[in-house]
CSV table of C-alpha atoms and ligand atoms in Angstrom, one decimal:
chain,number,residue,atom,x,y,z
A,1,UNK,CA,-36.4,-61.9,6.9
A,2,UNK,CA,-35.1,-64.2,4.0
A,3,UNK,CA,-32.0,-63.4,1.9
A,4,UNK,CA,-32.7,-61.8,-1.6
A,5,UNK,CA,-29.7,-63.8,-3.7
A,6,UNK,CA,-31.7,-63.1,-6.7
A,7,UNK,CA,-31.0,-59.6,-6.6
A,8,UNK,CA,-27.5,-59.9,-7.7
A,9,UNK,CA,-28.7,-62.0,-11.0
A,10,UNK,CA,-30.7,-59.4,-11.8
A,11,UNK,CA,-28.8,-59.0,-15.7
A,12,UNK,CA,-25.8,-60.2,-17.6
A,13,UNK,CA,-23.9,-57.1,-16.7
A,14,UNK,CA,-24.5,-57.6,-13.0
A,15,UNK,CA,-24.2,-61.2,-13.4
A,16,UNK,CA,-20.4,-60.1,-15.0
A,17,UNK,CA,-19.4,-58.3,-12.3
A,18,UNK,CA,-20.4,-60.8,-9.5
A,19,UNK,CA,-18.6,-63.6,-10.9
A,20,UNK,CA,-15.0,-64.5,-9.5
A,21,UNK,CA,-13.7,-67.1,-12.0
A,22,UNK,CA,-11.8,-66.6,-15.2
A,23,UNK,CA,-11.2,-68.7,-18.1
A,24,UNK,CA,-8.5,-67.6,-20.6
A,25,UNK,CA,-7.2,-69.4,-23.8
A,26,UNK,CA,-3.5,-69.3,-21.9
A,27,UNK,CA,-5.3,-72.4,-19.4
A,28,UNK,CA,-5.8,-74.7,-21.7
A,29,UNK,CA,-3.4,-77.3,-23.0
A,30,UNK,CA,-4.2,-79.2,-26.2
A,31,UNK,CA,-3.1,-82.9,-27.0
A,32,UNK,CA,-1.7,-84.0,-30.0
A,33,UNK,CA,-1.1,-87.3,-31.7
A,34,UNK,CA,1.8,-87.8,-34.1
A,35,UNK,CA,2.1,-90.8,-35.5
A,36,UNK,CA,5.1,-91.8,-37.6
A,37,UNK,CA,4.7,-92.2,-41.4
A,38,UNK,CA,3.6,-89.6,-44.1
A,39,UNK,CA,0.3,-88.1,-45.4
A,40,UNK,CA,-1.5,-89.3,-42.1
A,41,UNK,CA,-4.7,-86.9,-40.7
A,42,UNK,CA,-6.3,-89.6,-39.9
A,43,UNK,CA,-9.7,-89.1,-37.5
A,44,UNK,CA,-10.0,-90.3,-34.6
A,45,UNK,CA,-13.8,-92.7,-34.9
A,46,UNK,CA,-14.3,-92.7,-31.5
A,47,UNK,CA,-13.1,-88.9,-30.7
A,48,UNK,CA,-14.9,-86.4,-33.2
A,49,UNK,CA,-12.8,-83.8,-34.2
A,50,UNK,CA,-9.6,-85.0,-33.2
A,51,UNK,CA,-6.7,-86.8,-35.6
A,52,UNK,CA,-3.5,-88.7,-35.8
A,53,UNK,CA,-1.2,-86.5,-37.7
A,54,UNK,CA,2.1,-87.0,-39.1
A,55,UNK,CA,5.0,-84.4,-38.8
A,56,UNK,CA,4.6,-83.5,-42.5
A,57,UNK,CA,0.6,-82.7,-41.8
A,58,UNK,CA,1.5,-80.8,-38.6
A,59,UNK,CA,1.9,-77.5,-39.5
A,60,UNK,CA,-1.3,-76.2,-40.8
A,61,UNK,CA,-2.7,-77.7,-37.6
A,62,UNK,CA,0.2,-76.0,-35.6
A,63,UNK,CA,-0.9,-72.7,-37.4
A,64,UNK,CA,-4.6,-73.0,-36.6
A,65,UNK,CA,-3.7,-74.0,-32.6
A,66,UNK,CA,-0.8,-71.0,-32.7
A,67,UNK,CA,-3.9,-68.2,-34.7
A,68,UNK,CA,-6.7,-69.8,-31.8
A,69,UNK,CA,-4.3,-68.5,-29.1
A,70,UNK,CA,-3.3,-71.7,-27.3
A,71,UNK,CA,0.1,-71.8,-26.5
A,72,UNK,CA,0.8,-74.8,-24.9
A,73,UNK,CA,0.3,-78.5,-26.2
A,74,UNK,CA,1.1,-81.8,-25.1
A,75,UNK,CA,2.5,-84.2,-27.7
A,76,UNK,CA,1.8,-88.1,-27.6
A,77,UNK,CA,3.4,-90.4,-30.3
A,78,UNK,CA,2.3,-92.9,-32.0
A,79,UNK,CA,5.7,-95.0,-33.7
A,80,UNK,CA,5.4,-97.5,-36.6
A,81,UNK,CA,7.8,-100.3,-34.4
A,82,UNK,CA,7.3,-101.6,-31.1
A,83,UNK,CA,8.9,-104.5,-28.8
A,84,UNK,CA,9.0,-105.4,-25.4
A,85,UNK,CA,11.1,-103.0,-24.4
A,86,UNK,CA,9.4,-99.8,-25.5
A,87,UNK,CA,12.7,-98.6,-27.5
A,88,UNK,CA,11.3,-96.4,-29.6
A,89,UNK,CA,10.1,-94.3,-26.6
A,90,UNK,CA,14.0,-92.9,-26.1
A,91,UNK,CA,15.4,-93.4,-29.4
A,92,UNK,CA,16.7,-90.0,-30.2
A,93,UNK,CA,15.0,-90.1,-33.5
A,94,UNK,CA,11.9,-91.5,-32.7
A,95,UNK,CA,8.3,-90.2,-33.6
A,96,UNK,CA,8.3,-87.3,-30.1
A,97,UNK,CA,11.6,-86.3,-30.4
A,98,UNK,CA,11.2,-85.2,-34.3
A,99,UNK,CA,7.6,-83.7,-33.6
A,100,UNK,CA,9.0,-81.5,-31.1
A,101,UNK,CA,12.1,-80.7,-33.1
A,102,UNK,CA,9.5,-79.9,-35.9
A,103,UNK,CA,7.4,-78.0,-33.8
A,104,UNK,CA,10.2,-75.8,-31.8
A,105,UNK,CA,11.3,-75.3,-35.1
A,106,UNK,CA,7.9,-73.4,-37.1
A,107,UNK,CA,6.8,-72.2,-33.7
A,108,UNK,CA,9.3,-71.6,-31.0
A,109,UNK,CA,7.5,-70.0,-28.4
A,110,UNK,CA,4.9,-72.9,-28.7
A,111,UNK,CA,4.9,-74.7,-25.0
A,112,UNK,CA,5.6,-78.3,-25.9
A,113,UNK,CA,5.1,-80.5,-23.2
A,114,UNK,CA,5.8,-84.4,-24.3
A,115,UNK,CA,4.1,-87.5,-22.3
A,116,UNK,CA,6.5,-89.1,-20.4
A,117,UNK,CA,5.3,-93.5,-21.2
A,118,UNK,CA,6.0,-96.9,-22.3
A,119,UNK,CA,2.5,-97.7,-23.1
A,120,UNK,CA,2.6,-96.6,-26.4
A,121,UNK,CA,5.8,-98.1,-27.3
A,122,UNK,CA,5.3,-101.8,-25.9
A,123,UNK,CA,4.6,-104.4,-28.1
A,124,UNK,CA,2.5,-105.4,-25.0
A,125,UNK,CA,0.9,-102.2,-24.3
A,126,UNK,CA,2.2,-101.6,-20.7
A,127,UNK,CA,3.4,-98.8,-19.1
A,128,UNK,CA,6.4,-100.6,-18.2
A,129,UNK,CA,9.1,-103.9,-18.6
A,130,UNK,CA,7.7,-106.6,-18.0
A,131,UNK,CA,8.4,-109.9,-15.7
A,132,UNK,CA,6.0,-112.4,-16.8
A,133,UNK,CA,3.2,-110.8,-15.9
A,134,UNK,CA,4.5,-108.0,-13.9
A,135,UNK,CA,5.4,-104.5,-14.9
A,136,UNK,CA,8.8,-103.9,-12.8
A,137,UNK,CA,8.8,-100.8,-10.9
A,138,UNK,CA,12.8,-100.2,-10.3
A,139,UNK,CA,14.0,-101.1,-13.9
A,140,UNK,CA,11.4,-99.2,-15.3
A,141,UNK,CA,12.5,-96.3,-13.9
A,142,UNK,CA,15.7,-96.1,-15.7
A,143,UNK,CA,14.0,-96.2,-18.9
A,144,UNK,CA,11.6,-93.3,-18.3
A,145,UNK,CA,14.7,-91.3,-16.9
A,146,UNK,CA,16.6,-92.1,-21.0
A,147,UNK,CA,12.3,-90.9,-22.5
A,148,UNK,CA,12.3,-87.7,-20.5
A,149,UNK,CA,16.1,-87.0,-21.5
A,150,UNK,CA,15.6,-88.1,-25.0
A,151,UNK,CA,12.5,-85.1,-24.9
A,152,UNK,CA,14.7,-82.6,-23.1
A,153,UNK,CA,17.3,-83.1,-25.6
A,154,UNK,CA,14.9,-82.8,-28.6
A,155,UNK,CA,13.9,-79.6,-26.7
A,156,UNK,CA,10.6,-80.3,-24.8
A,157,UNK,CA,9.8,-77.4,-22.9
A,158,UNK,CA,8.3,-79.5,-19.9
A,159,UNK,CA,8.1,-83.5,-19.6
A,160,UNK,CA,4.9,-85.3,-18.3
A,161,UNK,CA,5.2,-88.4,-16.6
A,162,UNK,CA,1.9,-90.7,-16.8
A,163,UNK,CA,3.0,-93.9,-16.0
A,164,UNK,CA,2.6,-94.0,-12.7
A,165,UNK,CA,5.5,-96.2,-11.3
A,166,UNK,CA,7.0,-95.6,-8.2
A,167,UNK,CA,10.1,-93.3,-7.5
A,168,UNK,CA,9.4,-92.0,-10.8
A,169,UNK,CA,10.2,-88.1,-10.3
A,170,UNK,CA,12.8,-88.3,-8.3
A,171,UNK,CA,14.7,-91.1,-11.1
A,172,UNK,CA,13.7,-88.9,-13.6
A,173,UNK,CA,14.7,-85.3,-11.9
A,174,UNK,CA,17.9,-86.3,-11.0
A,175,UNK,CA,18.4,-88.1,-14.8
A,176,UNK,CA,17.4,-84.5,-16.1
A,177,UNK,CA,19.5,-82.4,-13.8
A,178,UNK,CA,22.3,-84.8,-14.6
A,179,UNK,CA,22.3,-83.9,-18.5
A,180,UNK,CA,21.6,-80.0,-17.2
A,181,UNK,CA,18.1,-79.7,-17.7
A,182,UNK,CA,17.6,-78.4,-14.6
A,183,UNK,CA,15.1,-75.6,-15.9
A,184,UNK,CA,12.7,-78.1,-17.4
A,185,UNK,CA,9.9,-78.2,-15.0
A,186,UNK,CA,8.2,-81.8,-14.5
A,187,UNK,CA,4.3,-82.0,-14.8
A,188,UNK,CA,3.2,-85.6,-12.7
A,189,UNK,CA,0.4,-87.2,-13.5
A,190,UNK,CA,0.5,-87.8,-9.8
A,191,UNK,CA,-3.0,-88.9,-9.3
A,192,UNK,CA,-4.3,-91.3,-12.0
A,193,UNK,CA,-6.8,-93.6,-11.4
A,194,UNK,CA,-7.4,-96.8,-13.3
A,195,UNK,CA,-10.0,-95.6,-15.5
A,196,UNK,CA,-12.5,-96.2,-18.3
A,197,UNK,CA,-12.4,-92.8,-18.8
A,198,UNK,CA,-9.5,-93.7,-21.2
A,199,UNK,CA,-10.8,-95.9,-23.6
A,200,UNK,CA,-10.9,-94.1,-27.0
A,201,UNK,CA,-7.5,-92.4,-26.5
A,202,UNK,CA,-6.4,-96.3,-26.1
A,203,UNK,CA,-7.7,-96.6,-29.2
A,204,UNK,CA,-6.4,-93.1,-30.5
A,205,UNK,CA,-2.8,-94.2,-29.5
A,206,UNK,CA,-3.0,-97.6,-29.6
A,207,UNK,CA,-1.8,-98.3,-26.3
A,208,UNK,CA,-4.5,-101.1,-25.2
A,209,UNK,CA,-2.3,-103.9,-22.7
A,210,UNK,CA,-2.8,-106.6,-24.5
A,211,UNK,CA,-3.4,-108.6,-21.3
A,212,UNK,CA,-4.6,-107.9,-18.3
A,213,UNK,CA,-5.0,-104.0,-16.8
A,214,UNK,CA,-3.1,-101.2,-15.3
A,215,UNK,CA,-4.7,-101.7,-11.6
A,216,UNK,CA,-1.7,-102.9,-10.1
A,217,UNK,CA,0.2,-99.3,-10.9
A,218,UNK,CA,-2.8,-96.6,-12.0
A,219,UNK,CA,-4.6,-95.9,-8.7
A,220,UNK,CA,-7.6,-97.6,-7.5
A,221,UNK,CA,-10.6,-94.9,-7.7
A,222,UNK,CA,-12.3,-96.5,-4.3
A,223,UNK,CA,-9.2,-94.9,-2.2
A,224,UNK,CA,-9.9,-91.6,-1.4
A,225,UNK,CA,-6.2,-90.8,1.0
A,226,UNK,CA,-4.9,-92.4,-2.0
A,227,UNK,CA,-4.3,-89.6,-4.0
A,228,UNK,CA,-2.6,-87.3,-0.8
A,229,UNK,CA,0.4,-89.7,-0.6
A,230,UNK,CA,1.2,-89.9,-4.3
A,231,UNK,CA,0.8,-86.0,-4.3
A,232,UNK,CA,3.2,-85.2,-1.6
A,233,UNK,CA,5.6,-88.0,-2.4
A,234,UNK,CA,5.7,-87.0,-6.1
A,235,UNK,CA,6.5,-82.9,-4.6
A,236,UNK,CA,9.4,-84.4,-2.5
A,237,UNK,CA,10.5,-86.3,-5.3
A,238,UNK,CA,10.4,-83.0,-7.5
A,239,UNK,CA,7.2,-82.2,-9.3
A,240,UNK,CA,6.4,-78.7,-10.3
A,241,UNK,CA,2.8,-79.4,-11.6
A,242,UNK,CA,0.4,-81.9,-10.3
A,243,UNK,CA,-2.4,-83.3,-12.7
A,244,UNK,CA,-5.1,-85.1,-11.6
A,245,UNK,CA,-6.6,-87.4,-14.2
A,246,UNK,CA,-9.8,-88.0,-15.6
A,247,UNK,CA,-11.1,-84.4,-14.7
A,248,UNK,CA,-14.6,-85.0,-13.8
A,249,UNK,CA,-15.6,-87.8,-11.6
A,250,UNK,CA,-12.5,-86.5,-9.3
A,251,UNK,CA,-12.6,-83.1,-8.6
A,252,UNK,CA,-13.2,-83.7,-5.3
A,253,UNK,CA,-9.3,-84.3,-5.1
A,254,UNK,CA,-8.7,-81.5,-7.1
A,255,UNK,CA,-10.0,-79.4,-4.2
A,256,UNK,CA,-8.3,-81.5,-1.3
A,257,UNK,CA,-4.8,-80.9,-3.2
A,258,UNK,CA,-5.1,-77.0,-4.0
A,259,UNK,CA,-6.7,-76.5,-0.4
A,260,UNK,CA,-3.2,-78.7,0.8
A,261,UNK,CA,-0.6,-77.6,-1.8
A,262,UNK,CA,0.7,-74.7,-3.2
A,263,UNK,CA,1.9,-75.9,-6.6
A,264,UNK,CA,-0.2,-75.2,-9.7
A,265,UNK,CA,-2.7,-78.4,-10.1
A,266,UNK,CA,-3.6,-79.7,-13.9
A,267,UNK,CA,-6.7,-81.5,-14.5
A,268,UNK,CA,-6.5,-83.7,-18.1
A,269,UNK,CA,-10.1,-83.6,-19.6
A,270,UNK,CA,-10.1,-87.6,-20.7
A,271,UNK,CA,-11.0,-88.9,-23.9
A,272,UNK,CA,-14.0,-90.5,-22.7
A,273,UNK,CA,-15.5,-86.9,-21.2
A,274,UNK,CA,-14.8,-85.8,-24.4
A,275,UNK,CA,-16.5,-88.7,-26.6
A,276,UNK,CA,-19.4,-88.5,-24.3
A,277,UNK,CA,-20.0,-85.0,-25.2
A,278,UNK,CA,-19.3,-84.9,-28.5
A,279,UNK,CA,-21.7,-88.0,-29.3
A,280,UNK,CA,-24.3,-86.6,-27.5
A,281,UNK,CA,-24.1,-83.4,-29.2
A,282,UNK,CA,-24.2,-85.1,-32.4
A,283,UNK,CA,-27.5,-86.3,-31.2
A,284,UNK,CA,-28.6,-83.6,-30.8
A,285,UNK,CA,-29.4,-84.3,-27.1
A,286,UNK,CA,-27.2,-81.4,-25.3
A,287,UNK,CA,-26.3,-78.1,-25.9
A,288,UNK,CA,-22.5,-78.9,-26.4
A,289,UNK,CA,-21.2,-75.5,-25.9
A,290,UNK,CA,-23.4,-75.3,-22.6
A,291,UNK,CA,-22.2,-78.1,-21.4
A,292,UNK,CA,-18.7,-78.0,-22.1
A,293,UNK,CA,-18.5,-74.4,-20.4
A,294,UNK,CA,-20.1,-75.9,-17.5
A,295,UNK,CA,-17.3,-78.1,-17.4
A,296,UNK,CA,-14.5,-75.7,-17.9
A,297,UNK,CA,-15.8,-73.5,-15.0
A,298,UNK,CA,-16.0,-76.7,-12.4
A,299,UNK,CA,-12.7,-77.4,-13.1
A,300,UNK,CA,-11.9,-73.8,-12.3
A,301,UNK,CA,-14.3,-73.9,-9.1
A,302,UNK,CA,-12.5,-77.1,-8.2
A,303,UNK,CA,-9.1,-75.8,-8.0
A,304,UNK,CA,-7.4,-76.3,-11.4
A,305,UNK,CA,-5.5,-73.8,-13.0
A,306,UNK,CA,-4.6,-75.9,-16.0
A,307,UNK,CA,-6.6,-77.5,-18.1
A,308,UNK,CA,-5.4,-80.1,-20.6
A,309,UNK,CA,-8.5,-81.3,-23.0
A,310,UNK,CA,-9.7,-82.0,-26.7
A,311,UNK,CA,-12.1,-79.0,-26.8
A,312,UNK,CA,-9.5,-76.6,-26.6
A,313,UNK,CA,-9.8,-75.6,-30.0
A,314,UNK,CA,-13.5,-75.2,-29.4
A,315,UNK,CA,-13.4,-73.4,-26.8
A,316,UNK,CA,-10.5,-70.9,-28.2
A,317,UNK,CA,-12.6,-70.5,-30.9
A,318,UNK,CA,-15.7,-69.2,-28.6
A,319,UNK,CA,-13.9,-67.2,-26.4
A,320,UNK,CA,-12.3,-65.7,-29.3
A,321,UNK,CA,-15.5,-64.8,-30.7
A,322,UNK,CA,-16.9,-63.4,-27.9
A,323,UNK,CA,-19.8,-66.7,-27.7
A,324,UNK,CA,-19.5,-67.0,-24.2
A,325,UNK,CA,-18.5,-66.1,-20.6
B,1,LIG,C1,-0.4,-93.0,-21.2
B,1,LIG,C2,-1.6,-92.1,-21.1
B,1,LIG,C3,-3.0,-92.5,-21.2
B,1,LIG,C4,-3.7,-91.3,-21.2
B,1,LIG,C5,-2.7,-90.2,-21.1
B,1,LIG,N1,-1.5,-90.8,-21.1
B,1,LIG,C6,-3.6,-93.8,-21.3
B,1,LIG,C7,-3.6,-94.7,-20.2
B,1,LIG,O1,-3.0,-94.5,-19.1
B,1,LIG,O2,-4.1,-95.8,-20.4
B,1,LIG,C8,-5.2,-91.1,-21.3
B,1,LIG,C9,-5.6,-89.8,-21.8
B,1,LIG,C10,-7.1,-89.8,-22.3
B,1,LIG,O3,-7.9,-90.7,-22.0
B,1,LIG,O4,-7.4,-88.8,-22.9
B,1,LIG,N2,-0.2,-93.8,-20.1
């Protein structure tokens, strides 16, 4: 006797009931880039449907994001100055700590989470100080400790780290604690690989090194056990939320770390999965809604709970219009 597995696909209604994953607006995080300056909404060539915005174009974005459903966003800046030293990263005034002071402000209940970097803020592009050639692990971590306390200050609800030194949560949770932020929650990019996944937001933000590469600190994607021991170093150290970044070619770590950990798991939807859909879609080649579902649901399958990508609007937009499952 063979199995009948077709009998359960017999319509959409059955279909419905069979299923056993979700996807609701409240999973999705949407990225934001603020760049300092007026009168910017600026697109983004190489990411469709996404812009650099200044703080005084933000709010009839924050308005369509807030009227979509999507409650939680995660803020990148882009400032006008940079030097070697990133400064502008943890000045209190800088181009993050006004956007979320801006954006607490018109929408309060808004989740802000703010990436926790250098990149953007060296003149040199790395994620760190530099030594000659060499991003230093130990001094950095100071600095990163002053860019997540600067965010806490300016009232970020949640701080992302994504620069992948070492020793980086604890340094920065005891840095938070210290100024009493001990209720905001830190969300580690704990398992970054090096990746060509994120060549258009590089050009979004700017944030090309303008020598060399980030293999020596973002992880080396032929390492599978790799990803384990910056997971559980980066719990011991303190995180709350693990991300695992790009989303796609990796899920097979998304599963190994919800099967091992019980902490909610992120996956960050690059900018190149995004391009690569959205160009062929403007080709006409794929079935862009198809396709991005598809995605949405493997991240699910995988593991992921969160899920931090550019098509949040789109998809908020078809969920809320009842134009998919
Ligand atoms: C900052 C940072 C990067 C991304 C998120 N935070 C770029 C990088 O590490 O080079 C990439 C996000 C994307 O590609 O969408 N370090």
């Amino acid at each position: 006797m063979f199995k009948r597995h077709r009998r359960l696909r017999g319509s959409q209604v059955m279909r419905d009931m069979v299923k056993d994953l979700y996807l609701d607006v409240k999973d999705f995080v949407y990225p934001l880039f603020i760049e300092e300056g007026t009168g910017i909404r600026q697109e983004i060539q190489s990411m469709p449907g996404q812009y650099r915005l200044s703080i005084d174009m933000l709010k009839p974005e924050l308005d369509e994001i807030w009227d979509l459903g999507i409650r939680s966003i995660l803020i990148f800046g882009i400032p006008l100055e940079k030097d070697p030293m990133g400064k502008e990263a943890y000045n209190d005034l800088g181009i993050v700590q006004e956007a979320v002071r801006f954006i607490k402000k018109s929408y309060p209940k808004m989740l802000v989470i703010t990436d926790v970097c250098m990149c953007e803020y060296t003149s040199h592009g790395h994620c760190g100080i530099l030594s000659g050639p060499h991003v230093l692990n130990d001094e950095t971590l100071y600095y990163l400790s002053k860019i997540a306390v600067s965010h806490a200050k300016a009232g970020a609800d949640m701080v992302a780290p994504s620069d992948m030194m070492d020793g980086r949560i604890l340094a920065m949770r005891k840095a938070l604690d210290n100024e009493g932020f001990i209720n905001t929650p830190i969300m580690s990019y704990s398992v970054k690989y090096a990746s060509s996944f994120y060549g258009p937001f590089r050009d979004a933000a700017d944030s090309s090194p303008s020598f060399g590469d980030r293999k020596t600190y973002q992880m080396d994607f032929r390492s599978t056990k790799e990803a384990l021991r910056e997971a559980e170093a980066d719990l011991d150290e303190g995180a709350d939320i693990l991300i695992v970044k790009p989303a796609l070619s990796y899920l097979d770590v998304v599963k190994r770390l919800y099967r091992r950990y019980d902490v909610p798991i992120a996956v960050y939807n690059v900018s190149a999965e995004y391009s690569m859909v959205k160009a062929a879609a403007q080709n006409g080649w794929i079935d862009e809604k198809g396709i991005v579902m598809e995605k949405m649901y493997a991240f699910k399958r995988a593991g992921a709970s969160i899920i931090i990508t550019y098509h949040s609007k789109d998809i908020a937009r078809w969920l809320k219009n009842k134009e998919i499952y």
